[in-house]
Backbone as a ProteinNet text record, in pm:
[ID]
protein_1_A
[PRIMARY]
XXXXXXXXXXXXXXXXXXXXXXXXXXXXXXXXXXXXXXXXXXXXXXXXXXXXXXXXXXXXXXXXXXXXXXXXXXXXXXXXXXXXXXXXXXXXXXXXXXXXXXXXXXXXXXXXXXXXXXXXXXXXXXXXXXXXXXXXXXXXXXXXXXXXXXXXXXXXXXXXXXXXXXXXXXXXXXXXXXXXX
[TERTIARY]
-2597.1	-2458.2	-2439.4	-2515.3	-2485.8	-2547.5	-2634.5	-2742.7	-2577.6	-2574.9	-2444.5	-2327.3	-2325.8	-2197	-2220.3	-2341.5	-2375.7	-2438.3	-2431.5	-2447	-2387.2	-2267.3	-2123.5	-2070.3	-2085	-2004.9	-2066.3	-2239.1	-2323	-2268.4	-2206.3	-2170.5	-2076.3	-1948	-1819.2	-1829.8	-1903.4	-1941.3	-1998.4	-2078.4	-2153	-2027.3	-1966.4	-1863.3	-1747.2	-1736.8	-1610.5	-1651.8	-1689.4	-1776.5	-1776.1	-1854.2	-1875.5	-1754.1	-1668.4	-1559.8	-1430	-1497.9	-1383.1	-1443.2	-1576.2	-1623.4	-1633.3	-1599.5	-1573	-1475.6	-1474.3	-1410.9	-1261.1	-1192	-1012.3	-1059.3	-974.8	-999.6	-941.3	-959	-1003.4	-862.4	-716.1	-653.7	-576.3	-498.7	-457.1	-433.3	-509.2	-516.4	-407.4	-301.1	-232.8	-211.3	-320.3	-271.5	-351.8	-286.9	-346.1	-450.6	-583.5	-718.5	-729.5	-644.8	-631.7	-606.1	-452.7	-413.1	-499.2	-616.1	-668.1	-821.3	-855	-1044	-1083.9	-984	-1065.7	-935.4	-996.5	-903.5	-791.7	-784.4	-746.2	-586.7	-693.5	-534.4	-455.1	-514.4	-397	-340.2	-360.5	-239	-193.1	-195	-136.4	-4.7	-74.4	12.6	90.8	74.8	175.7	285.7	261.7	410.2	445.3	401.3	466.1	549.8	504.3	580.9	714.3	708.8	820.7	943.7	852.7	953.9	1047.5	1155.6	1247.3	1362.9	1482.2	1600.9	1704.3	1840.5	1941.7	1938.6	1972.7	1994.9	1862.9	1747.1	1658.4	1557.7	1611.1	1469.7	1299.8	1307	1146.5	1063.2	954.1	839.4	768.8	848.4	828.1	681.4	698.9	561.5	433.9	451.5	297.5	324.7	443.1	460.9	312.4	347.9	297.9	151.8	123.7	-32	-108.8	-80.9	-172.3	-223.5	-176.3	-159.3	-204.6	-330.7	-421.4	-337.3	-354.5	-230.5	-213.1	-323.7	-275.8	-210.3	-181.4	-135.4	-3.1	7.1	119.8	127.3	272.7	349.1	386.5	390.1	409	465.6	659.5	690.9	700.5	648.2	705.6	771.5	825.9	914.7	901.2	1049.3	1080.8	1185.3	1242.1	1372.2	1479.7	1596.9	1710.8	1670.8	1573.5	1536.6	1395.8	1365.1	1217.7	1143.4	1090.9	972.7	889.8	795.4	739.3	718.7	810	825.7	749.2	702.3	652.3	664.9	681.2	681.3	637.1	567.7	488.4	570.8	550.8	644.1	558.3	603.7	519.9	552.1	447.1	522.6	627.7	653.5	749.3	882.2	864.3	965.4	1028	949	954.5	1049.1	969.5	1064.5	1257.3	1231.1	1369.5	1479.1	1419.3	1472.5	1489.6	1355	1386.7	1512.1	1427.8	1473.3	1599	1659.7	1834.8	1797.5	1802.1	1845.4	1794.6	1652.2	1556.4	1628.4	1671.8	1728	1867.8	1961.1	2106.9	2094	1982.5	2028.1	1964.6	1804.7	1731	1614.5	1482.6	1402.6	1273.6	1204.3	1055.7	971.5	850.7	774	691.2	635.2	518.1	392.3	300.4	188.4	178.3	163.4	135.1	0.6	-42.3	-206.7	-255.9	-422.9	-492.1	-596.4	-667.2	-785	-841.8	-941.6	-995.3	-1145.9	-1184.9	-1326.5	-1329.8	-1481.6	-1527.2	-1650.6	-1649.1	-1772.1	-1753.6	-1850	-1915.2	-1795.4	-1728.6	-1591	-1450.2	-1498.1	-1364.7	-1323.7	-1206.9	-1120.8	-1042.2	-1002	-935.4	-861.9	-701.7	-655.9	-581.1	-554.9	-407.8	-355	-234.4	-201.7	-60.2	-53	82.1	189.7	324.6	420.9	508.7	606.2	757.2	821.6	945.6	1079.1	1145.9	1196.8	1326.1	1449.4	1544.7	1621.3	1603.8	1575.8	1594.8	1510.5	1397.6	1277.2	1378.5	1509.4	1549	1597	1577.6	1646.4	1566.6	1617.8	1541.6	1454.4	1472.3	1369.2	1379.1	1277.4	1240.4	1301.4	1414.6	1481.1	1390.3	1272.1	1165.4	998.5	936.4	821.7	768.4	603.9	572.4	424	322.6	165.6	197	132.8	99.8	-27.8	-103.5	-236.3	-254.8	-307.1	-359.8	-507.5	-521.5	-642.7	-645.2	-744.4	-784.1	-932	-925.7	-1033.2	-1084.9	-1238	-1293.4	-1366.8	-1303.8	-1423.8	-1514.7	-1559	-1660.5	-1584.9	-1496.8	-1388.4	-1298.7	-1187	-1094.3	-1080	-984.2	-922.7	-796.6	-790.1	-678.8	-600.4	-480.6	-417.2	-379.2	-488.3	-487.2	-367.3	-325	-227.5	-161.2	-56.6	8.7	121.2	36.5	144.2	196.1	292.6	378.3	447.3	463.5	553.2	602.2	751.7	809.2	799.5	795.5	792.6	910.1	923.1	1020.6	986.9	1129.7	1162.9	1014.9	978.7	924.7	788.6	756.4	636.1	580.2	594.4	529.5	415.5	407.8	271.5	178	42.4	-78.3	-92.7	-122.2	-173.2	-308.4	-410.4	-492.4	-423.1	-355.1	-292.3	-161	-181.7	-67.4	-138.7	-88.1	-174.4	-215.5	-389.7	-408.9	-348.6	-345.7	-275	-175.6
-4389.8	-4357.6	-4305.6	-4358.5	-4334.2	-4199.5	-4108.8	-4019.5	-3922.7	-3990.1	-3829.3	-3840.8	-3908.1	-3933.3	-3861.2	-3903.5	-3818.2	-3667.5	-3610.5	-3483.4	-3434.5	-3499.7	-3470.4	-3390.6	-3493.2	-3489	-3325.2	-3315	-3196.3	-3121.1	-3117.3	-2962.7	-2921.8	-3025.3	-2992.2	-2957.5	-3022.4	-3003.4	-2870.7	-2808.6	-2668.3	-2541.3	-2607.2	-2534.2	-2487.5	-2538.3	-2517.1	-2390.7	-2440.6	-2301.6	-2191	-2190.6	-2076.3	-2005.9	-2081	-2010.2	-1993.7	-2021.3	-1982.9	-1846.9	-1859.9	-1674.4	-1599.3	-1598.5	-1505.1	-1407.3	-1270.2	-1183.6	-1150.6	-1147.3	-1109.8	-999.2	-1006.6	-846.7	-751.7	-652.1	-536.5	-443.1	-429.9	-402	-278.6	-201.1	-138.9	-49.1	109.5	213.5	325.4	308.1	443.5	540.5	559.6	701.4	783.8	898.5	1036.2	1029.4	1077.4	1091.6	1148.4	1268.3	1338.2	1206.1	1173.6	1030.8	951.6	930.2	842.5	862.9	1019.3	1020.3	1025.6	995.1	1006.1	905.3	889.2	846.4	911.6	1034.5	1155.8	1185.5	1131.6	1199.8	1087.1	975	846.9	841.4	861.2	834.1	984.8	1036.9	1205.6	1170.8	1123.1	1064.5	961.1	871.7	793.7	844.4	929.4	999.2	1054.9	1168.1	1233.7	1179.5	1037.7	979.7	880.1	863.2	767.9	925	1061.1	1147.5	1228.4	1257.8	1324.2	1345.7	1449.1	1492.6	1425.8	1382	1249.9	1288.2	1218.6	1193.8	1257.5	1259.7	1280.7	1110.2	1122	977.5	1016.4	895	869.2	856.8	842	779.9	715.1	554.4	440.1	391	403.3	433.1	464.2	629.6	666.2	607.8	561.7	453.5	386.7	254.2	130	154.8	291	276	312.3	337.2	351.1	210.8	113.8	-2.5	-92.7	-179.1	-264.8	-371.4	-473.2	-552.1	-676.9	-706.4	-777.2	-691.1	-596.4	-544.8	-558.1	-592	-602.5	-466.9	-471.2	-419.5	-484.2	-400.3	-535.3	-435.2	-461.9	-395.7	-454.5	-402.1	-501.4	-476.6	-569.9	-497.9	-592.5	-577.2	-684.7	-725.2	-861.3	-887.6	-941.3	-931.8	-959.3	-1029.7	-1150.9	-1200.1	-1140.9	-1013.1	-982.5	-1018.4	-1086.1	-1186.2	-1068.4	-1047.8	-934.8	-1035.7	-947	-1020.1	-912.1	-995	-872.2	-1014.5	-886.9	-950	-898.4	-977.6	-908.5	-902.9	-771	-758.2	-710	-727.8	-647.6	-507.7	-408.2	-265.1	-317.2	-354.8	-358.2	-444.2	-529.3	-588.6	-435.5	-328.7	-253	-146	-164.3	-52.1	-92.7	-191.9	-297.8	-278.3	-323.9	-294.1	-162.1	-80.9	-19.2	184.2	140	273.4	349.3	208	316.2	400.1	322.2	373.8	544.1	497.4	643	750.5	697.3	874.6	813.7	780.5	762.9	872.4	829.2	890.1	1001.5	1013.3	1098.9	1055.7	1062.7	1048.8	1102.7	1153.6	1226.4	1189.8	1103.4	1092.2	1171.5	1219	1312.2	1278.1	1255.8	1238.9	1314.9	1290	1425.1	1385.3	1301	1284.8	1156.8	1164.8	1059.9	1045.9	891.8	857	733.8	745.5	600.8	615.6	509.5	455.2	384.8	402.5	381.2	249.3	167.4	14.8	16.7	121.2	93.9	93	31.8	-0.9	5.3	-17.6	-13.8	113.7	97.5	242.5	170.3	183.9	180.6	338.9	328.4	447.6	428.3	501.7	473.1	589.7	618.4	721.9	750.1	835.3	852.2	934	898.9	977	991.6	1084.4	1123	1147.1	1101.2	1094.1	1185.9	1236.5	1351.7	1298.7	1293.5	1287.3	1465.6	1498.6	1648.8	1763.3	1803.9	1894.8	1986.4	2016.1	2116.6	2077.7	1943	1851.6	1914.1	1960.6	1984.4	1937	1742.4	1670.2	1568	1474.1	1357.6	1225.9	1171.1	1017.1	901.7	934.4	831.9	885	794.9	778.5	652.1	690.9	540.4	561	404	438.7	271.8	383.1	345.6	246.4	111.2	97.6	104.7	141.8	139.3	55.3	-16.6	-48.5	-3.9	40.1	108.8	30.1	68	1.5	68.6	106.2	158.1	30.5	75	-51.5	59.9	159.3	172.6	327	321.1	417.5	463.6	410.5	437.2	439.8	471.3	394.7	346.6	218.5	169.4	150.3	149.5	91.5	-62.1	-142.1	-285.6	-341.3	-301	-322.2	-169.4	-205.5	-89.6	-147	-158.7	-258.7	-120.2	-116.3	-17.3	-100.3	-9.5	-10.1	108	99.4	271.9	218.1	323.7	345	360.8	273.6	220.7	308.8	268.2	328.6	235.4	94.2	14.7	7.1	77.3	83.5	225.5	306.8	485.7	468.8	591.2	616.2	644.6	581.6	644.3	772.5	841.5	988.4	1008.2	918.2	932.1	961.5	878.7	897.6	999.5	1072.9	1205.6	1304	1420.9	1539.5	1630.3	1652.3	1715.7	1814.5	1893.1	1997.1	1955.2
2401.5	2377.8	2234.9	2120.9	2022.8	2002.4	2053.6	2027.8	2079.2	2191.5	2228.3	2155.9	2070.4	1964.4	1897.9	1828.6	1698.3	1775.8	1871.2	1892.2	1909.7	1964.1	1973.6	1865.5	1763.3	1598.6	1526.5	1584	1469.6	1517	1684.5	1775	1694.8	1686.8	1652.1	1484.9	1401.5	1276.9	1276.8	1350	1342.6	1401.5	1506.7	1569.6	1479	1421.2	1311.4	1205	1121.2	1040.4	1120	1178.4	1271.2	1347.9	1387.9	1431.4	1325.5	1219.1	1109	1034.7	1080.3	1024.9	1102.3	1292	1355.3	1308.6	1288.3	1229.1	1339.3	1240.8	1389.3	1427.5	1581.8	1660.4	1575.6	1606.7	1518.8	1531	1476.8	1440.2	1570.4	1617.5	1676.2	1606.6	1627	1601.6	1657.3	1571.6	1630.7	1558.7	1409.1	1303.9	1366	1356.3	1314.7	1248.8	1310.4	1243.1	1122.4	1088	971.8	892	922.6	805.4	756.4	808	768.2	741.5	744.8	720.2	638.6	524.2	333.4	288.6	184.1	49.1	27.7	24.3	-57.1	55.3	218.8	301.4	350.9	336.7	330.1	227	143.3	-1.3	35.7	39.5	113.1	198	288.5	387.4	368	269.7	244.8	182.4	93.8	-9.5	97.7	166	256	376.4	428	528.3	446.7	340.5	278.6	225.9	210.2	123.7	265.1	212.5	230.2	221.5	238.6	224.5	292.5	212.2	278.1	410.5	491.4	637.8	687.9	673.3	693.1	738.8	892.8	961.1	877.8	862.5	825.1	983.7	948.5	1070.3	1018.3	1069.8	1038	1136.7	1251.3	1324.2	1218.5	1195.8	1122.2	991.9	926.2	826.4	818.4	920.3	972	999	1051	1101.6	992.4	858	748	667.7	712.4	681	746.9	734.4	761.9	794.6	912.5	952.6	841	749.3	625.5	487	497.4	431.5	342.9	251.7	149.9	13.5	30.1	-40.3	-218.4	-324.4	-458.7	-537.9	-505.5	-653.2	-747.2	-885.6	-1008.2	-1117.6	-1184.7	-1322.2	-1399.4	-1440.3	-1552.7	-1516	-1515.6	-1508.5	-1622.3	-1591.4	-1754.2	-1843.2	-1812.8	-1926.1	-1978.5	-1922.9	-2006.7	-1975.8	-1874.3	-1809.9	-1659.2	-1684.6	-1552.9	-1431.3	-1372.2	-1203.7	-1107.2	-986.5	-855.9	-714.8	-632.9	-496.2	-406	-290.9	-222.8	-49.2	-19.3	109.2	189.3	340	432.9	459.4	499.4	574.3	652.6	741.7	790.9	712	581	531.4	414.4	402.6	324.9	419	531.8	649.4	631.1	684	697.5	503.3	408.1	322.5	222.6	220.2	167	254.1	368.7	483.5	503.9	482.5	518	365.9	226.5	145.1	60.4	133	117	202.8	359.8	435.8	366.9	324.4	303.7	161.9	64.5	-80.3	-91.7	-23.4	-22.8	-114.7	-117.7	-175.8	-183.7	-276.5	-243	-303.6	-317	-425.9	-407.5	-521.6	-528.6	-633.4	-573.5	-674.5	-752.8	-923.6	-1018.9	-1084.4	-1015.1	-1129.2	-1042.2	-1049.1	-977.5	-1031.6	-1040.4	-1034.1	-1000.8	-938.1	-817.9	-841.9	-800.6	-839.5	-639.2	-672.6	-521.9	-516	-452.8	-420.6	-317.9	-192.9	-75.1	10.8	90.3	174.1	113.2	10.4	-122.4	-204.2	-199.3	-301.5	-415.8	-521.7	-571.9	-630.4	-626.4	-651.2	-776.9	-871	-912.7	-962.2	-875.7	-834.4	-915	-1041.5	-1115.8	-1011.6	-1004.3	-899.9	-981.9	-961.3	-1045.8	-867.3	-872.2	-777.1	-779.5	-695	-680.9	-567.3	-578.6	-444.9	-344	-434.6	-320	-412.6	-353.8	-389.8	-492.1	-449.3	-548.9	-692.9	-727.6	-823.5	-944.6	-1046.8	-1170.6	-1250.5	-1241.7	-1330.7	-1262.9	-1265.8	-1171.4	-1223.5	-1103.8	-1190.7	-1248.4	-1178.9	-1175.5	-1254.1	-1319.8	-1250.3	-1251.1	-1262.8	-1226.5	-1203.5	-1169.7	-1120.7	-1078.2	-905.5	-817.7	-814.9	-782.1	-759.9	-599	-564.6	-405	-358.1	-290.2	-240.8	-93.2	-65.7	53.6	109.5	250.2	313.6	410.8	401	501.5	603.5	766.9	836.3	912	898	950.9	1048.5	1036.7	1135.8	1073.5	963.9	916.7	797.8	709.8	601.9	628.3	556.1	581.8	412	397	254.7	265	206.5	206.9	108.4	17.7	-87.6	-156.9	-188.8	-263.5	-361.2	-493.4	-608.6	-703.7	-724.3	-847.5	-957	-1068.7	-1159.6	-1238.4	-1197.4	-1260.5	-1411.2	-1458.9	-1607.8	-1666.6	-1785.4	-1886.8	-1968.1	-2093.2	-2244	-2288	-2247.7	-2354	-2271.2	-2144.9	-2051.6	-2062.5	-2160.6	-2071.1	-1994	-1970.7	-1866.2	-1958.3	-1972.1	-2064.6	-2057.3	-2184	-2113	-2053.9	-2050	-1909.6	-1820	-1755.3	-1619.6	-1598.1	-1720.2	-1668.9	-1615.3	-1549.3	-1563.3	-1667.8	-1658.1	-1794.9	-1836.7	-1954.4	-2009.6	-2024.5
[MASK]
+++++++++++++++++++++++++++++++++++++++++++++++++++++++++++++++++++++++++++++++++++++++++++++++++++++++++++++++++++++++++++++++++++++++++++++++++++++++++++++++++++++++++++++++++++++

């Protein structure tokens, strides 16, 4: 009795581990192959699916499918008392809050300068953007740098994180990360 106790105990002792490193099923694929076969056309595709002209619907859909299902969102700043705050949201908590206000006011970001470093499955981006409400706007209300982490499994890239901070009077942008000239 005691031999099947204690074989009992090694199963369930061996069983555990092991089913805590079975890997999750493997994510639901609905981007556009283009969106997603480099580095270069998912962050492509991300400005381009968040930009456009007021009353202009987004596609919250090809939104969502650039985005690895752990995927978080992290804007950050500063708040009234001077202290740097960030929070982390989901694509879809980003859909929900940020959406009306992008087609209501209008919004475009546009990448003006990039550079990323690459480790095997891994991207890192960080991607400088300036804002327009409407392509015809003369100077950009915004800018800012983007970090992106991206993930290749073998098929895709995915954007595992996407943390920002627009740029302040007391934050500029380095001039590394502007465009040269």
């Amino acid at each position: 009795m005691r031999v099947s106790i204690l074989a009992a105990a090694l199963v369930l002792a061996w069983a555990a581990p092991a089913a805590a490193q079975t890997p999750p099923a493997p994510p639901v694929d609905s981007a556009a192959a283009a969106d997603v076969a480099s580095p270069e056309a998912i962050v492509t595709a991300l400005y381009d699916v968040i930009s456009g002209d007021a009353g202009v619907e987004r596609d919250w859909d090809r939104f969502r499918s650039l985005f690895h299902p752990t995927a978080r969102l992290m804007p950050s700043g500063v708040n009234r008392e001077g202290v740097g705050v960030a929070r982390s949201i989901t694509p879809d908590e980003y859909v929900e809050r940020s959406g009306p206000m992008l087609t209501r006011d209008g919004f475009h970001e546009r990448e003006i300068a990039s550079r990323s470093e690459r480790f095997g499955h891994m991207v890192h981006v960080w991607s400088t953007y300036d804002s327009v409400r409407s392509l015809s706007d003369p100077a950009p209300f915004m800018r800012g740098i983007n970090s992106i982490q991206l993930f290749h499994d073998g098929s895709r890239w995915w954007i595992l994180s996407v943390y920002w901070l627009a740029e302040t009077p007391a934050t500029p942008i380095p001039a590394e990360y502007l465009p040269a000239g």
